[in-house]
PDB file of C-alpha atoms and ligand atoms in Angstrom:
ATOM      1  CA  UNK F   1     120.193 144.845  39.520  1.00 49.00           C
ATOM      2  CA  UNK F   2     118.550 147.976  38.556  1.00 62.00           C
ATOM      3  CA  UNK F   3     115.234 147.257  38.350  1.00 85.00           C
ATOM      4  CA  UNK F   4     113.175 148.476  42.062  1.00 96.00           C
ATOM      5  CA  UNK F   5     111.635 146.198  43.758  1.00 98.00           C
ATOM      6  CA  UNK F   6     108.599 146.660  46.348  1.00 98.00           C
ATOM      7  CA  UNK F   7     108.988 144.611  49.490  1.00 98.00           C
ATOM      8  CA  UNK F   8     106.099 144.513  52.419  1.00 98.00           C
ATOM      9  CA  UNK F   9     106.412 142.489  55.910  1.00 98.00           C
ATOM     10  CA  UNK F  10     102.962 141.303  57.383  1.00 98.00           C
ATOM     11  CA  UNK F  11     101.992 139.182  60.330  1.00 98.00           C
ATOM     12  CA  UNK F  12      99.923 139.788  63.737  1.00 97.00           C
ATOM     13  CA  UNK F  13     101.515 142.321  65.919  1.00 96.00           C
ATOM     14  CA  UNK F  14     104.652 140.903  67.817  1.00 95.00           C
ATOM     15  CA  UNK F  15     105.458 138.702  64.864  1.00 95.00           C
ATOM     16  CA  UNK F  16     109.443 139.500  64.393  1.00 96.00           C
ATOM     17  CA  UNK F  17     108.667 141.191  60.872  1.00 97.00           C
ATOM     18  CA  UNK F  18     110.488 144.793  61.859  1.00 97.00           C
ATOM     19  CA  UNK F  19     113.228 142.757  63.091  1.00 97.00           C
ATOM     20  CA  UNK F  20     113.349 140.675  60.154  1.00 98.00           C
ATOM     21  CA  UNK F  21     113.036 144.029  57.569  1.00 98.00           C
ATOM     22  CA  UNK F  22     116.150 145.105  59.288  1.00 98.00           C
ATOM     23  CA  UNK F  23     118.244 141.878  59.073  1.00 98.00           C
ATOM     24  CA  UNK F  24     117.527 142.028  55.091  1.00 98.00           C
ATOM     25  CA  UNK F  25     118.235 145.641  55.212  1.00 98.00           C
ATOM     26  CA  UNK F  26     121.427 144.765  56.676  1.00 98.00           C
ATOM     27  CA  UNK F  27     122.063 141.869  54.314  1.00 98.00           C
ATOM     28  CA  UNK F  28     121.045 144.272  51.021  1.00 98.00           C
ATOM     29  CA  UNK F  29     123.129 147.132  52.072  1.00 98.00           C
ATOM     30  CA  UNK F  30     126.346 144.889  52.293  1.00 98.00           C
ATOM     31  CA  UNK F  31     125.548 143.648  48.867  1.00 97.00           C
ATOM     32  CA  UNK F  32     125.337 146.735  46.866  1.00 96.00           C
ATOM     33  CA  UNK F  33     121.586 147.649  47.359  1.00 97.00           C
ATOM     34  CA  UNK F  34     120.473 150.822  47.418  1.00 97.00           C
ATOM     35  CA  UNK F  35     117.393 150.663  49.933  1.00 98.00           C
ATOM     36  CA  UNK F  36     114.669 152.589  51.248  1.00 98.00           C
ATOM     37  CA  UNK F  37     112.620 151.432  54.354  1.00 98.00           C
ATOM     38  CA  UNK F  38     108.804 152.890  54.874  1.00 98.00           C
ATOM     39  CA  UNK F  39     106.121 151.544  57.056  1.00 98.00           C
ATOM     40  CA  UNK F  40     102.465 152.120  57.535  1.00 98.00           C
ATOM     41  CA  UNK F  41     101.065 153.797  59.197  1.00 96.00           C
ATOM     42  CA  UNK F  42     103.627 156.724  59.403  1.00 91.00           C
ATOM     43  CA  UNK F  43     105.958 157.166  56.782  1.00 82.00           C
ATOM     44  CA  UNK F  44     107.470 160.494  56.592  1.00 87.00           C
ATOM     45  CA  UNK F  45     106.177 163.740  57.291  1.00 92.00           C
ATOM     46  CA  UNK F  46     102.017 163.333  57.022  1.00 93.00           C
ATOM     47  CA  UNK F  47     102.178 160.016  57.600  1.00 93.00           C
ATOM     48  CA  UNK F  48     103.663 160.852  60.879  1.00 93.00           C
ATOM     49  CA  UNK F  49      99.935 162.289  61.597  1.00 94.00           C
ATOM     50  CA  UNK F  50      97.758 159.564  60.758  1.00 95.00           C
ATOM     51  CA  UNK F  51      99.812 156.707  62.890  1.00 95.00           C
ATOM     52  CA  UNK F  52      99.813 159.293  66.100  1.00 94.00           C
ATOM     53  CA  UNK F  53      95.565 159.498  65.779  1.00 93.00           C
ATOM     54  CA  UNK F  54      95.415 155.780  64.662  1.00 93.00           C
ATOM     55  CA  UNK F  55      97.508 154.432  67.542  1.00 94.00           C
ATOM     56  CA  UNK F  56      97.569 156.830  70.206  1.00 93.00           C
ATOM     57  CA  UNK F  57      94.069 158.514  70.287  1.00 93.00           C
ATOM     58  CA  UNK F  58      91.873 157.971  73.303  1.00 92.00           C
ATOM     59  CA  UNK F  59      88.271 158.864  72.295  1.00 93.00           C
ATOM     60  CA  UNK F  60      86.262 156.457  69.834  1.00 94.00           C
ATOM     61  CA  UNK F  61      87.314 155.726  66.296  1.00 94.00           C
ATOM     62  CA  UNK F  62      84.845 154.017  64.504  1.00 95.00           C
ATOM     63  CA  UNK F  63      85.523 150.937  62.280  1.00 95.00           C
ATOM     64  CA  UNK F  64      84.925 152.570  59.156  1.00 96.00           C
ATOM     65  CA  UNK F  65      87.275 155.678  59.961  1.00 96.00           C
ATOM     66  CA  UNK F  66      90.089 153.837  60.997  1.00 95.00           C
ATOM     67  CA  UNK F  67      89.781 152.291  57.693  1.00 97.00           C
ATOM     68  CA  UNK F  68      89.870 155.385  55.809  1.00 98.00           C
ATOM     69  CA  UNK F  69      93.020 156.487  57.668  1.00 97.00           C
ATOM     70  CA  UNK F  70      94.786 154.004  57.009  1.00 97.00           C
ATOM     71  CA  UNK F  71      93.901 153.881  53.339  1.00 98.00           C
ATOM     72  CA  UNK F  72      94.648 157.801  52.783  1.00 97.00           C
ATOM     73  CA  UNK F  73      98.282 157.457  55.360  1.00 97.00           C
ATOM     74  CA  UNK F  74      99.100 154.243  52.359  1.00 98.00           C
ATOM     75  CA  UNK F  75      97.520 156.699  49.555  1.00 97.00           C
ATOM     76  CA  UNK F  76     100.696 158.792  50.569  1.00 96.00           C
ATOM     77  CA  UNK F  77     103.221 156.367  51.381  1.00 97.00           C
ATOM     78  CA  UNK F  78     102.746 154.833  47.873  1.00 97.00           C
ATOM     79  CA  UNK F  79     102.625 158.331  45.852  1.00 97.00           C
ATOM     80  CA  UNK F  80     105.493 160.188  47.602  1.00 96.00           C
ATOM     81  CA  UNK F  81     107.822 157.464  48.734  1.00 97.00           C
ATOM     82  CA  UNK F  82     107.454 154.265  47.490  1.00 98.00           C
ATOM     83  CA  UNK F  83     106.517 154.905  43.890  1.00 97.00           C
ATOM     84  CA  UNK F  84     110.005 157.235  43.572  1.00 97.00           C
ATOM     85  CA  UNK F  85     112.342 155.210  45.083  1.00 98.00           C
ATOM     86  CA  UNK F  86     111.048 151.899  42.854  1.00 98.00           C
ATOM     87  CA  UNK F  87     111.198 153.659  40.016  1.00 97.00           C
ATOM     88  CA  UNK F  88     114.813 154.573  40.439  1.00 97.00           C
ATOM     89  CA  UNK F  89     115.584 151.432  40.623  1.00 97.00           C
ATOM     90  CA  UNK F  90     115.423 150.927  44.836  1.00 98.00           C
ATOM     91  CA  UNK F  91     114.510 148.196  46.877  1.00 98.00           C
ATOM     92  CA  UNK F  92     111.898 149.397  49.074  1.00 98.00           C
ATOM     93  CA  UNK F  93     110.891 147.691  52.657  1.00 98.00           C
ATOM     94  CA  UNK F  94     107.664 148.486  53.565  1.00 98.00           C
ATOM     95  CA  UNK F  95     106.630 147.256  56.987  1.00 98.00           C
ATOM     96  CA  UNK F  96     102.885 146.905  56.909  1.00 98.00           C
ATOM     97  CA  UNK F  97     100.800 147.248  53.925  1.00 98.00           C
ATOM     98  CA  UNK F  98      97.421 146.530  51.798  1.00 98.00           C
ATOM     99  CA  UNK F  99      97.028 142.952  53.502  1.00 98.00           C
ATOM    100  CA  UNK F 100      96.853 144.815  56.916  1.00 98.00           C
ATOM    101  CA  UNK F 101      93.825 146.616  55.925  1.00 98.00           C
ATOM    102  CA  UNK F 102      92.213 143.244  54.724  1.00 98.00           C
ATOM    103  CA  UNK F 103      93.260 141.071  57.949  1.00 98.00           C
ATOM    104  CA  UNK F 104      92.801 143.935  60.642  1.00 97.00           C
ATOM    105  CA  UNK F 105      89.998 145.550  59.191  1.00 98.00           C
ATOM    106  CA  UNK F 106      88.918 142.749  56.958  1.00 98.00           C
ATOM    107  CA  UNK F 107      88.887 140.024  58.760  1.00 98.00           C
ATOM    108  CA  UNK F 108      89.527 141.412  62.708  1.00 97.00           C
ATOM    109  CA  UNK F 109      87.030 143.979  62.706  1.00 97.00           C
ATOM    110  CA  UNK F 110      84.719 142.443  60.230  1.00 97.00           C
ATOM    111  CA  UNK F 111      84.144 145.029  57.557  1.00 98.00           C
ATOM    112  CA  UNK F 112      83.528 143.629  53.890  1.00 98.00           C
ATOM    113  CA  UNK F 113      86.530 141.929  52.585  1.00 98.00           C
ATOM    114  CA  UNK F 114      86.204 142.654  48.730  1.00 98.00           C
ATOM    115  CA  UNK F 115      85.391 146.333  49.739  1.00 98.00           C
ATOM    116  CA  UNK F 116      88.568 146.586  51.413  1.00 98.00           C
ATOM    117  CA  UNK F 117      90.321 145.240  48.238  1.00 98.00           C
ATOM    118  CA  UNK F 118      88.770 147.479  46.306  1.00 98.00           C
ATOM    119  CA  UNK F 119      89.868 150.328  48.888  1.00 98.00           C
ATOM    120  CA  UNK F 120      93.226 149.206  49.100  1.00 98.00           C
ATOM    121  CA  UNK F 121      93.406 149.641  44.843  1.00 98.00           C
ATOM    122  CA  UNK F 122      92.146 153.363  44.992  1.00 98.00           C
ATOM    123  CA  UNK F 123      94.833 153.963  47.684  1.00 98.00           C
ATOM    124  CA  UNK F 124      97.555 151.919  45.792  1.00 98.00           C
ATOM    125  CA  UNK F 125      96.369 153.610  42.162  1.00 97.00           C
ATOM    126  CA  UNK F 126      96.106 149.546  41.433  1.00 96.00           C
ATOM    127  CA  UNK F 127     100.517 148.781  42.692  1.00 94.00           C
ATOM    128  CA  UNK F 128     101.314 145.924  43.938  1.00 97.00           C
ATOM    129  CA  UNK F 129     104.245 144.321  45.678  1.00 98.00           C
ATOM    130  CA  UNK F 130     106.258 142.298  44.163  1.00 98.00           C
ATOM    131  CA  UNK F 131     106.908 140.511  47.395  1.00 98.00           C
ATOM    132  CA  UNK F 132     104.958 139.822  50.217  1.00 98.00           C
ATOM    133  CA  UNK F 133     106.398 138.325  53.631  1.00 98.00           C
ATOM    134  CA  UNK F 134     103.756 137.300  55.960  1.00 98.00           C
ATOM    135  CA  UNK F 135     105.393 136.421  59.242  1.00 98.00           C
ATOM    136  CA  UNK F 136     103.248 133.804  61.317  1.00 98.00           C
ATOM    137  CA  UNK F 137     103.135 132.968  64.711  1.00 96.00           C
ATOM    138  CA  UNK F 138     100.592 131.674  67.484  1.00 96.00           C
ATOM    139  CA  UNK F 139      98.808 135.042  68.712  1.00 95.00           C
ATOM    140  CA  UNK F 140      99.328 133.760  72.645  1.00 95.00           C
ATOM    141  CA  UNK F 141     103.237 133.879  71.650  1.00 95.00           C
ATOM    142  CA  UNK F 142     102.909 137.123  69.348  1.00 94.00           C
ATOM    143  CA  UNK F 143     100.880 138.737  72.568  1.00 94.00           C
ATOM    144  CA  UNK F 144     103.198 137.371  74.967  1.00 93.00           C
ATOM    145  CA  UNK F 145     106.464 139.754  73.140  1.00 92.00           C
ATOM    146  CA  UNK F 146     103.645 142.838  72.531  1.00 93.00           C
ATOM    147  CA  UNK F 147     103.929 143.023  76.765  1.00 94.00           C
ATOM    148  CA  UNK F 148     101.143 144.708  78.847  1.00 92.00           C
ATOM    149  CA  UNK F 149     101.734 148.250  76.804  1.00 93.00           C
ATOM    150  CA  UNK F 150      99.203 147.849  74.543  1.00 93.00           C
ATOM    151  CA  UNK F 151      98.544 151.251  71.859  1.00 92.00           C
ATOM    152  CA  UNK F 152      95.542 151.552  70.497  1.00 91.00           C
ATOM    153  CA  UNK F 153      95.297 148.136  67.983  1.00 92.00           C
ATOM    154  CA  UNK F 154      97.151 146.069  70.156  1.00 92.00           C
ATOM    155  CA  UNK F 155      94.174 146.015  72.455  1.00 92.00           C
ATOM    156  CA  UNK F 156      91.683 144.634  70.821  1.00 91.00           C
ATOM    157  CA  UNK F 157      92.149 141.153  72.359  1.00 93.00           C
ATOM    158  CA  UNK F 158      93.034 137.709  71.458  1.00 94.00           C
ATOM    159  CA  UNK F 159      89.974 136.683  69.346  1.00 96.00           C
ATOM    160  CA  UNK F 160      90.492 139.663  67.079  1.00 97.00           C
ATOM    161  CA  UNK F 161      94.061 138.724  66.579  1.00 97.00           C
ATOM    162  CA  UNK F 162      93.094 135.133  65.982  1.00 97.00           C
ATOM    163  CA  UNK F 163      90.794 136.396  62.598  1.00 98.00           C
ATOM    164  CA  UNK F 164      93.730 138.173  61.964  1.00 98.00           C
ATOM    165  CA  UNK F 165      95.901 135.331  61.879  1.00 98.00           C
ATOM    166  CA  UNK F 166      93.865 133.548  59.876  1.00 98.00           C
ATOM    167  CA  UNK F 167      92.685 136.162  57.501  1.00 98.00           C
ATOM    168  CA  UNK F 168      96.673 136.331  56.568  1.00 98.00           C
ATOM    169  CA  UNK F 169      96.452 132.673  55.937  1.00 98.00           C
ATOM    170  CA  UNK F 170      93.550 132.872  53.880  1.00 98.00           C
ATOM    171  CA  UNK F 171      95.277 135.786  51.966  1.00 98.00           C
ATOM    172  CA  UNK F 172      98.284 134.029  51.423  1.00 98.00           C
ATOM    173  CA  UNK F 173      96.179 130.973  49.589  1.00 98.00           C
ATOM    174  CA  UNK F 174      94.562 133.022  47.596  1.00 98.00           C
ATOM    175  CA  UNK F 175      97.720 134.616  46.229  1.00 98.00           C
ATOM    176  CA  UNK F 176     100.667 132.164  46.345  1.00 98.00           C
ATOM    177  CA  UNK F 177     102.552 133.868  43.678  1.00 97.00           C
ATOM    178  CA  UNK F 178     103.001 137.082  45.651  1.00 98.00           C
ATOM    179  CA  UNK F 179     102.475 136.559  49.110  1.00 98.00           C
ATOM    180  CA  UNK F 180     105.125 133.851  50.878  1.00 98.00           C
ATOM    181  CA  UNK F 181     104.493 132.801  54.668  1.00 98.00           C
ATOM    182  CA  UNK F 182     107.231 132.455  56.894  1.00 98.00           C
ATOM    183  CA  UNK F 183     106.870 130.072  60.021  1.00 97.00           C
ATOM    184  CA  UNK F 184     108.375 132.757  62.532  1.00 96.00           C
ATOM    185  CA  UNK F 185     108.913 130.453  65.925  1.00 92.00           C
ATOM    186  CA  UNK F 186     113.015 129.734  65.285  1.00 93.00           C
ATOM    187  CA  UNK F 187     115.595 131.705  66.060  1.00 96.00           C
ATOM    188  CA  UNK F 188     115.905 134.975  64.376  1.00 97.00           C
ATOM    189  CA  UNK F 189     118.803 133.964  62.839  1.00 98.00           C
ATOM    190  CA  UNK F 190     116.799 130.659  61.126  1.00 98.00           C
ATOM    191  CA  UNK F 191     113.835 132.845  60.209  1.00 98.00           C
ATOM    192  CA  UNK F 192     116.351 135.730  58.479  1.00 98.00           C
ATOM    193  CA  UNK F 193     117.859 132.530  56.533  1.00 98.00           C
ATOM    194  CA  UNK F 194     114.416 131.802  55.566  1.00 98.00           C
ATOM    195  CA  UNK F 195     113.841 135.374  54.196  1.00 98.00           C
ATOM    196  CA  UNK F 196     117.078 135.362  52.756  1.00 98.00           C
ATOM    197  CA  UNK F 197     116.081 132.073  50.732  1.00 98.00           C
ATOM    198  CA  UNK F 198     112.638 133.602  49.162  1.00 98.00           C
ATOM    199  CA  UNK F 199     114.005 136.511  48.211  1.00 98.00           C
ATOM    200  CA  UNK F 200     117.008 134.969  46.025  1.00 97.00           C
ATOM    201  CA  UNK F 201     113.827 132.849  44.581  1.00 96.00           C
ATOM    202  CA  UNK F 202     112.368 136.168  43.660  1.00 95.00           C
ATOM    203  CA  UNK F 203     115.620 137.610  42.260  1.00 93.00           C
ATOM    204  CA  UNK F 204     116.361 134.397  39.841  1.00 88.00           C
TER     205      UNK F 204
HETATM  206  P1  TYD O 301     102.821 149.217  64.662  1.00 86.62           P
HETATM  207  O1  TYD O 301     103.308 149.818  65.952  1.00 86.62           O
HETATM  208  O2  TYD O 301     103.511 149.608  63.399  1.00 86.62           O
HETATM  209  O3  TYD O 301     102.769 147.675  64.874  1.00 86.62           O
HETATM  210  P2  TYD O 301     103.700 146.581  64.329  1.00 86.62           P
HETATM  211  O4  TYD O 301     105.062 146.896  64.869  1.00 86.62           O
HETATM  212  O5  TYD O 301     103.104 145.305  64.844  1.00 86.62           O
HETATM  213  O6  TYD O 301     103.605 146.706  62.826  1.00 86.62           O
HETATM  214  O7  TYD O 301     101.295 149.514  64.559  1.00 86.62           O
HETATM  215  C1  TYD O 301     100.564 149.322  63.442  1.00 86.62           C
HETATM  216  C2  TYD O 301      99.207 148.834  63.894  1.00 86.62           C
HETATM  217  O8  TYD O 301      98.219 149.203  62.929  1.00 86.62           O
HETATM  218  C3  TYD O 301      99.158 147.332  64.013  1.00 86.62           C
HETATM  219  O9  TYD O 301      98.394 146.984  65.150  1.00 86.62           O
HETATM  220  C4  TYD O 301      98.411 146.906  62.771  1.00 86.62           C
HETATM  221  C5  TYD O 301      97.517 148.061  62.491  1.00 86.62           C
HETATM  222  N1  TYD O 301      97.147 148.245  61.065  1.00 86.62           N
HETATM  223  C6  TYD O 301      95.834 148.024  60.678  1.00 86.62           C
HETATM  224  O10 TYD O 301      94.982 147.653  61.499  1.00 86.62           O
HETATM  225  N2  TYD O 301      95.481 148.242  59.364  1.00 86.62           N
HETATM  226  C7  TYD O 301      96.371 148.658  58.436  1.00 86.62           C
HETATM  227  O11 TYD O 301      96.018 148.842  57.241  1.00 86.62           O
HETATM  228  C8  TYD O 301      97.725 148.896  58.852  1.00 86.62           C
HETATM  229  C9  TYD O 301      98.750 149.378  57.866  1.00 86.62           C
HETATM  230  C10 TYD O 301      98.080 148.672  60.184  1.00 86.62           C
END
C-alpha cells in the first residue's frame, strides 16, 4: 500500500489502547509497514512541554486553558509529524486525539461541545482520521488498572470519567463511518484480534 493512513486510539484512561497501538505496531511492522507512532499530548520536542504542564502541574489550570493546550500541543502534532509521515505514504498511530478534547473537555468538564469541534478543526487545519479506535471499558475497571498514582487528569474522579465514557459513545453514533468501538474486557490477545479485524475492513 502506499497510500498513509491516520490511525487514533481513544477510550477512558486505563482502557488497554497504548497496549493495543503497540500490538498493531507490531503486527504492521512484520507486514511491510512503514509506521510512525505519536500521541497527544507530547509528541516530539514541544509537545514534550505541553503534556509536562497539562499532566504534571500543581497550581490551578482552568477549564478553558487546559483546552487551549491541548488544542495548540495537537496544532503541532498534526503540522510537524503527522501530516509528513501520511503524506509519504506512512501509517501513523496516534494515541489520543480530537475526540479526547470533545469527551474530556466536552463532555467531562462540560465546556460547549460544538465549540470544541470547531476548536479541534482550527487545530487539525480541518484532517481527519481515517480510523478511529475507541477502546471501551467500565470506568470502575479502567480506574482499577490507572492504580492510586493518579497525574493530573486521572484525578478528576469517577463521575467525570463516567461523561467521558459516554461522551465516546455518543461520538461514536454520531460518526459510525470513522469512529469503530472496541469492547476492551477480553484478553489482550481477543481485543488485538478485534483491531486486527477493523482495520483489514478499512484496508479492503
Ligand atoms: P496519558 O498519560 O497519555 O493517558 P493515557 O495513557 O490514558 O492516554 O494522559 C493523557 C491525559 O490527557 C488523559 O487523562 C486524557 C487527557 N486528554 C484530555 O483531557 N484532552 C485531550 O484533548 C487529550 C489529547 C488528552
Amino acid at each position: 500500500m502506499n497510500k498513509g493512513l491516520f490511525i487514533t486510539f481513544e477510550g477512558a484512561d486505563g482502557c488497554g489502547k497504548t497496549t493495543q497501538l503497540k500490538l498493531l505496531k507490531t503486527y504492521l511492522e512484520n507486514n511491510g509497514y512503514d509506521v510512525v507512532v505519536t500521541r497527544e499530548p507530547g509528541g516530539k520536542g514541544l509537545g514534550e512541554k505541553f503534556r509536562e504542564i497539562l499532566l504534571n502541574y500543581d497550581g490551578v489550570v482552568s477549564d478553558r486553558c487546559e483546552t487551549f493546550l491541548f488544542l495548540a500541543d495537537r496544532a503541532q502534532n498534526i503540522d510537524t509529524i503527522v501530516k509528513p509521515a501520511v503524506a509519504s505514504g506512512k501509517i501513523v498511530l496516534c494515541d489520543r486525539h480530537i475526540d479526547s478534547s470533545v469527551a474530556y473537555q466536552g463532555y467531562g468538564r462540560g465546556l460547549d461541545i460544538q465549540q470544541i469541534k470547531e476548536l479541534n478543526t482550527l487545530a487539525t487545519g480541518g484532517k481527519l482520521p481515517d480510523l478511529t479506535l475507541i477502546f471501551d471499558i467500565d470506568i470502575e475497571t479502567s480506574m482499577q488498572r490507572v492504580g492510586n498514582e493518579k497525574d493530573r487528569m486521572e484525578s478528576s474522579g469517577m463521575e467525570f470519567f463516567n461523561r467521558v465514557r459516554n461522551g465516546y459513545l455518543e461520538l461514536a453514533k454520531q460518526e459510525p463511518e470513522r469512529i469503530k468501538v472496541v469492547e476492551a474486557k477480553g484478553s489482550i490477545d481477543e481485543i488485538h484480534a478485534k483491531v486486527l479485524d477493523i482495520f483489514k475492513n478499512l484496508c479492503k
